[in-house]
Amino acid sequence: MGNERPRYWFPLALLGFAQLLVVAFGGMWSGGWFAYAPAAGRRFLTQELYGVGEGRYAGLYGVEMSRENAAALDASFDIVGRTDGWLFAVLAVYLGTVLFYAIRTKALRWWKVAAIALGGLVGIVLADLVGYWELDLDGDTRSAILLTLGLAGLAWLERSVLVLVVAAAFVLCAVVFAQGQLALVLSSLVVLAGAFAALLSRPKAAAEES
């Protein structure tokens, strides 16, 4: 372990670049915008599927459906087919971090690593669903909160004040001060700055000898 720099540079860098990829491909990924867009601004998916319209188009195909029922069906379609790029970034960063730490420590058997990875992925998805169903949070906010909790957990694991500061700045940029693409860009810059700070820090052994 002697001359190693802090290992948390990797998950911070991975998170930053993963979010920038979400920004780069943000044309098709908008953090779940379709699932949470107001009904007044769009036609329901079920209106397209079943021919349920408004005004003179209502009941065009002889199918009667209230807007409430259409909204409920739309929600079910959206949950199944949601294209939330930020959530995929959360899952990818968690999996990459687990594999990185497993390779670096070389102390865990493969089945333990697989159990930790699978259990964490399931936990993230369940937490995301709880945030949607119980707290009525939009997709971007849920993903940002999950990542902030992950950064706080990393700070505790590494006993790092730097990561804790990054987590605080991350939640400010991703939830409080900005939304959407801007939140992704600002929070990416924060975690990448933290990763570079970790890489530029003095190795542990050198710090202890001085």
Coordinates of N, CA, C and O in Angstrom, one line a residue, residues 21-123:
L21 N -20.7 11.7 -20.7 CA -21.2 10.8 -21.7 C -22.7 11.0 -21.8 O -23.3 11.0 -22.9
V22 N -23.4 11.1 -20.6 CA -24.8 11.3 -20.6 C -25.2 12.6 -21.3 O -26.1 12.8 -22.0
V23 N -24.3 13.7 -21.0 CA -24.5 15.0 -21.7 C -24.4 14.9 -23.2 O -25.1 15.4 -23.9
A24 N -23.3 14.1 -23.6 CA -23.0 14.0 -25.0 C -24.1 13.4 -25.8 O -24.4 13.7 -26.9
F25 N -24.8 12.4 -25.1 CA -25.9 11.7 -25.8 C -27.2 12.1 -25.2 O -28.2 11.3 -25.2
G26 N -27.3 13.3 -24.7 CA -28.5 13.8 -24.0 C -29.6 14.0 -24.9 O -30.8 14.2 -24.5
G27 N -29.5 13.9 -26.3 CA -30.6 14.1 -27.2 C -31.6 13.0 -27.0 O -32.8 13.3 -27.1
M28 N -31.2 11.8 -26.6 CA -32.1 10.7 -26.4 C -32.3 10.4 -25.0 O -33.3 9.7 -24.6
W29 N -31.4 10.9 -24.1 CA -31.5 10.7 -22.7 C -31.8 12.0 -22.0 O -30.9 12.9 -22.1
S30 N -32.9 12.2 -21.4 CA -33.1 13.4 -20.7 C -33.6 13.2 -19.3 O -34.4 13.9 -18.7
G31 N -33.0 12.2 -18.6 CA -33.3 12.0 -17.2 C -34.7 11.7 -16.9 O -35.3 12.0 -15.9
G32 N -35.4 11.0 -17.9 CA -36.8 10.6 -17.6 C -37.8 11.7 -17.9 O -38.9 11.7 -17.3
W33 N -37.5 12.6 -18.8 CA -38.4 13.8 -19.1 C -39.7 13.3 -19.6 O -40.8 13.9 -19.2
F34 N -39.8 12.2 -20.4 CA -41.1 11.8 -20.9 C -42.0 11.3 -19.8 O -43.2 11.6 -19.8
A35 N -41.4 10.6 -18.8 CA -42.3 10.1 -17.7 C -42.8 11.2 -16.9 O -43.9 11.0 -16.2
Y36 N -42.1 12.4 -16.8 CA -42.5 13.4 -15.9 C -43.0 14.7 -16.5 O -43.2 15.7 -15.9
A37 N -43.1 14.7 -17.9 CA -43.6 15.9 -18.5 C -45.0 16.1 -18.2 O -45.8 15.2 -18.1
P38 N -45.4 17.4 -18.1 CA -46.9 17.7 -17.8 C -47.8 17.3 -18.9 O -47.4 17.3 -20.0
A39 N -49.0 16.8 -18.5 CA -49.9 16.2 -19.5 C -50.4 17.3 -20.5 O -50.6 16.9 -21.6
A40 N -50.4 18.5 -20.1 CA -50.9 19.6 -21.0 C -50.0 19.8 -22.1 O -50.5 20.3 -23.2
G41 N -48.8 19.5 -22.0 CA -47.8 19.8 -23.1 C -47.6 18.7 -24.1 O -46.7 18.8 -24.9
R42 N -48.2 17.5 -23.9 CA -48.0 16.4 -24.8 C -49.2 15.5 -25.0 O -50.0 15.5 -24.1
R43 N -49.2 14.8 -26.0 CA -50.3 13.7 -26.2 C -49.8 12.5 -25.4 O -48.6 12.2 -25.3
F44 N -50.7 11.8 -24.8 CA -50.4 10.6 -24.1 C -50.0 9.5 -25.1 O -50.5 9.4 -26.2
L45 N -49.1 8.7 -24.6 CA -48.7 7.5 -25.4 C -49.9 6.6 -25.7 O -50.1 6.1 -26.8
T46 N -50.8 6.5 -24.7 CA -52.0 5.7 -24.9 C -53.0 6.3 -25.9 O -53.8 5.7 -26.5
Q47 N -52.9 7.6 -26.0 CA -53.8 8.3 -27.0 C -53.3 7.9 -28.4 O -54.1 7.7 -29.3
E48 N -52.0 7.8 -28.5 CA -51.5 7.4 -29.9 C -51.8 5.9 -30.1 O -52.1 5.5 -31.2
L49 N -51.7 5.1 -29.1 CA -51.9 3.6 -29.3 C -53.4 3.3 -29.5 O -53.7 2.4 -30.3
Y50 N -54.3 4.0 -28.7 CA -55.7 3.6 -28.7 C -56.6 4.6 -29.5 O -57.8 4.5 -29.5
G51 N -56.0 5.6 -30.0 CA -56.8 6.6 -30.7 C -57.6 7.5 -29.9 O -58.7 8.0 -30.3
V52 N -57.2 7.7 -28.6 CA -57.9 8.5 -27.7 C -57.5 10.0 -27.9 O -56.3 10.3 -27.6
G53 N -58.3 10.8 -28.4 CA -57.9 12.2 -28.7 C -58.8 13.2 -27.9 O -59.5 12.8 -27.0
E54 N -58.7 14.4 -28.3 CA -59.5 15.5 -27.7 C -60.3 16.2 -28.7 O -60.0 16.1 -29.9
G55 N -61.4 16.8 -28.3 CA -62.2 17.6 -29.2 C -62.9 16.7 -30.2 O -63.5 15.6 -29.9
R56 N -62.8 17.0 -31.5 CA -63.5 16.3 -32.5 C -62.8 14.9 -32.8 O -63.3 14.1 -33.5
Y57 N -61.6 14.7 -32.2 CA -60.9 13.4 -32.4 C -61.2 12.4 -31.3 O -60.7 11.3 -31.3
A58 N -62.0 12.9 -30.3 CA -62.3 12.0 -29.1 C -63.1 10.8 -29.6 O -64.0 10.9 -30.4
G59 N -62.7 9.6 -29.1 CA -63.4 8.4 -29.5 C -63.3 8.1 -31.0 O -64.2 7.5 -31.5
L60 N -62.2 8.4 -31.6 CA -62.0 8.3 -33.0 C -62.2 6.8 -33.4 O -62.8 6.5 -34.4
Y61 N -61.7 5.9 -32.6 CA -61.8 4.5 -32.9 C -62.8 3.8 -32.0 O -62.7 2.5 -31.9
G62 N -63.7 4.5 -31.4 CA -64.7 3.9 -30.6 C -64.2 3.5 -29.2 O -64.8 2.6 -28.6
V63 N -63.0 4.0 -28.8 CA -62.5 3.6 -27.5 C -62.6 4.8 -26.6 O -62.1 5.9 -26.9
E64 N -63.3 4.6 -25.4 CA -63.4 5.7 -24.5 C -62.5 5.5 -23.3 O -62.4 4.4 -22.7
M65 N -61.7 6.5 -23.0 CA -60.7 6.4 -22.0 C -60.5 7.8 -21.4 O -60.3 8.7 -22.1
S66 N -60.6 7.9 -20.1 CA -60.4 9.2 -19.4 C -58.9 9.5 -19.4 O -58.0 8.7 -19.6
R67 N -58.6 10.8 -19.2 CA -57.2 11.2 -19.2 C -56.5 10.6 -18.0 O -55.3 10.3 -18.0
E68 N -57.3 10.4 -16.9 CA -56.6 9.8 -15.7 C -56.2 8.3 -16.0 O -55.1 7.9 -15.7
N69 N -57.0 7.6 -16.7 CA -56.7 6.2 -17.1 C -55.5 6.2 -18.1 O -54.6 5.4 -18.0
A70 N -55.6 7.1 -19.0 CA -54.5 7.2 -20.0 C -53.2 7.6 -19.3 O -52.1 7.0 -19.6
A71 N -53.2 8.5 -18.3 CA -52.0 8.8 -17.6 C -51.4 7.6 -16.8 O -50.2 7.4 -16.7
A72 N -52.3 6.8 -16.2 CA -51.9 5.7 -15.4 C -51.2 4.7 -16.4 O -50.2 4.1 -16.0
L73 N -51.8 4.4 -17.5 CA -51.2 3.5 -18.5 C -49.9 4.0 -19.0 O -48.9 3.3 -19.2
D74 N -49.8 5.3 -19.2 CA -48.6 5.9 -19.7 C -47.5 5.7 -18.6 O -46.3 5.5 -19.0
A75 N -47.8 5.9 -17.4 CA -46.8 5.7 -16.3 C -46.3 4.3 -16.3 O -45.1 4.1 -16.2
S76 N -47.1 3.3 -16.6 CA -46.7 1.9 -16.6 C -45.7 1.7 -17.8 O -44.7 1.0 -17.7
F77 N -46.1 2.3 -19.0 CA -45.2 2.1 -20.1 C -43.9 2.8 -19.9 O -42.8 2.3 -20.2
D78 N -43.9 4.0 -19.2 CA -42.7 4.7 -19.0 C -41.7 4.0 -18.0 O -40.5 4.1 -18.2
I79 N -42.3 3.4 -17.0 CA -41.4 2.7 -16.0 C -40.7 1.5 -16.7 O -39.5 1.3 -16.5
V80 N -41.4 0.8 -17.6 CA -40.8 -0.3 -18.3 C -39.7 0.2 -19.3 O -38.7 -0.4 -19.4
G81 N -40.1 1.2 -20.1 CA -39.2 1.6 -21.1 C -38.5 2.9 -20.9 O -38.2 3.6 -21.9
R82 N -38.2 3.2 -19.7 CA -37.6 4.5 -19.4 C -36.1 4.6 -19.9 O -35.4 3.7 -19.7
T83 N -35.8 5.7 -20.5 CA -34.4 5.9 -21.0 C -33.8 7.0 -20.2 O -33.6 8.1 -20.6
D84 N -33.4 6.7 -19.0 CA -32.8 7.6 -18.0 C -31.3 7.4 -18.1 O -30.8 6.5 -17.4
G85 N -30.6 8.2 -18.9 CA -29.2 8.0 -19.0 C -28.4 8.2 -17.7 O -27.4 7.6 -17.4
W86 N -28.9 9.1 -16.9 CA -28.2 9.4 -15.6 C -28.3 8.2 -14.7 O -27.4 7.9 -14.0
L87 N -29.5 7.5 -14.7 CA -29.6 6.3 -13.9 C -28.6 5.2 -14.3 O -28.0 4.5 -13.5
F88 N -28.5 5.1 -15.7 CA -27.5 4.1 -16.2 C -26.1 4.5 -15.8 O -25.3 3.6 -15.5
A89 N -25.8 5.8 -15.7 CA -24.5 6.2 -15.2 C -24.3 5.8 -13.8 O -23.2 5.4 -13.4
V90 N -25.3 6.0 -13.0 CA -25.2 5.5 -11.6 C -24.9 4.1 -11.4 O -23.9 3.7 -10.7
L91 N -25.6 3.2 -12.2 CA -25.3 1.8 -12.2 C -23.9 1.5 -12.7 O -23.2 0.6 -12.1
A92 N -23.5 2.1 -13.8 CA -22.2 1.8 -14.3 C -21.1 2.3 -13.4 O -20.1 1.5 -13.2
V93 N -21.2 3.4 -12.8 CA -20.2 3.9 -11.8 C -20.1 3.0 -10.6 O -19.0 2.7 -10.2
Y94 N -21.2 2.5 -10.1 CA -21.2 1.6 -8.9 C -20.5 0.3 -9.3 O -19.6 -0.1 -8.6
L95 N -20.9 -0.2 -10.4 CA -20.2 -1.5 -10.9 C -18.7 -1.3 -11.1 O -17.9 -2.2 -10.7
G96 N -18.4 -0.3 -11.8 CA -16.9 0.0 -12.0 C -16.2 0.2 -10.8 O -15.0 -0.3 -10.6
T97 N -16.7 0.9 -9.8 CA -16.1 1.1 -8.5 C -15.8 -0.2 -7.8 O -14.8 -0.4 -7.2
V98 N -16.9 -1.0 -7.7 CA -16.7 -2.3 -7.0 C -15.6 -3.2 -7.7 O -14.8 -3.7 -7.0
L99 N -15.6 -3.2 -9.0 CA -14.6 -4.0 -9.7 C -13.2 -3.4 -9.4 O -12.2 -4.2 -9.2
F100 N -13.1 -2.1 -9.5 CA -11.8 -1.5 -9.2 C -11.2 -1.8 -7.8 O -10.1 -2.2 -7.7
Y101 N -12.1 -1.6 -6.8 CA -11.6 -1.9 -5.5 C -11.3 -3.4 -5.3 O -10.4 -3.7 -4.5
A102 N -12.1 -4.2 -5.9 CA -11.8 -5.7 -5.8 C -10.5 -6.0 -6.4 O -9.7 -6.9 -5.8
I103 N -10.2 -5.4 -7.5 CA -8.9 -5.7 -8.2 C -7.7 -5.2 -7.4 O -6.7 -5.8 -7.2
R104 N -7.9 -4.0 -6.8 CA -6.8 -3.4 -6.1 C -6.6 -4.1 -4.7 O -5.4 -4.2 -4.3
T105 N -7.6 -4.5 -4.0 CA -7.4 -5.1 -2.7 C -7.0 -6.6 -2.9 O -6.2 -7.1 -2.1
K106 N -7.5 -7.3 -3.8 CA -7.2 -8.7 -4.1 C -7.5 -9.5 -2.8 O -6.8 -10.6 -2.6
A107 N -8.5 -9.1 -2.0 CA -8.7 -9.8 -0.8 C -10.1 -10.6 -0.8 O -10.3 -11.4 0.1
L108 N -10.9 -10.3 -1.7 CA -12.2 -10.9 -1.8 C -12.3 -11.9 -2.9 O -11.7 -11.8 -3.9
R109 N -13.0 -13.0 -2.6 CA -13.3 -14.1 -3.5 C -14.3 -13.5 -4.6 O -15.0 -12.6 -4.3
W110 N -14.2 -14.2 -5.8 CA -15.0 -13.7 -6.9 C -16.5 -13.7 -6.5 O -17.3 -12.8 -6.9
W111 N -17.0 -14.7 -5.8 CA -18.4 -14.8 -5.5 C -18.8 -13.7 -4.5 O -20.0 -13.2 -4.6
K112 N -17.9 -13.2 -3.6 CA -18.2 -12.1 -2.8 C -18.3 -10.8 -3.5 O -19.2 -10.0 -3.3
V113 N -17.4 -10.7 -4.5 CA -17.5 -9.5 -5.3 C -18.8 -9.4 -6.1 O -19.4 -8.4 -6.3
A114 N -19.1 -10.6 -6.7 CA -20.4 -10.7 -7.5 C -21.6 -10.4 -6.6 O -22.5 -9.7 -7.0
A115 N -21.6 -10.9 -5.4 CA -22.7 -10.6 -4.5 C -22.8 -9.2 -4.1 O -23.9 -8.6 -4.1
I116 N -21.7 -8.5 -3.8 CA -21.7 -7.1 -3.5 C -22.2 -6.3 -4.7 O -23.0 -5.4 -4.6
A117 N -21.7 -6.6 -5.9 CA -22.1 -5.9 -7.1 C -23.6 -6.1 -7.4 O -24.3 -5.1 -7.6
L118 N -24.0 -7.3 -7.4 CA -25.4 -7.6 -7.7 C -26.4 -7.0 -6.6 O -27.4 -6.3 -6.9
G119 N -26.0 -7.1 -5.3 CA -26.8 -6.6 -4.3 C -26.9 -5.1 -4.3 O -28.0 -4.5 -4.1
G120 N -25.8 -4.4 -4.7 CA -25.8 -3.0 -4.8 C -26.6 -2.5 -6.0 O -27.4 -1.5 -5.8
L121 N -26.5 -3.2 -7.1 CA -27.3 -2.8 -8.3 C -28.8 -2.9 -8.0 O -29.6 -2.0 -8.3
V122 N -29.2 -4.0 -7.3 CA -30.6 -4.2 -7.0 C -31.1 -3.1 -6.0 O -32.2 -2.5 -6.1
G123 N -30.2 -2.8 -5.0 CA -30.5 -1.8 -4.0 C -30.7 -0.4 -4.7 O -31.6 0.4 -4.3

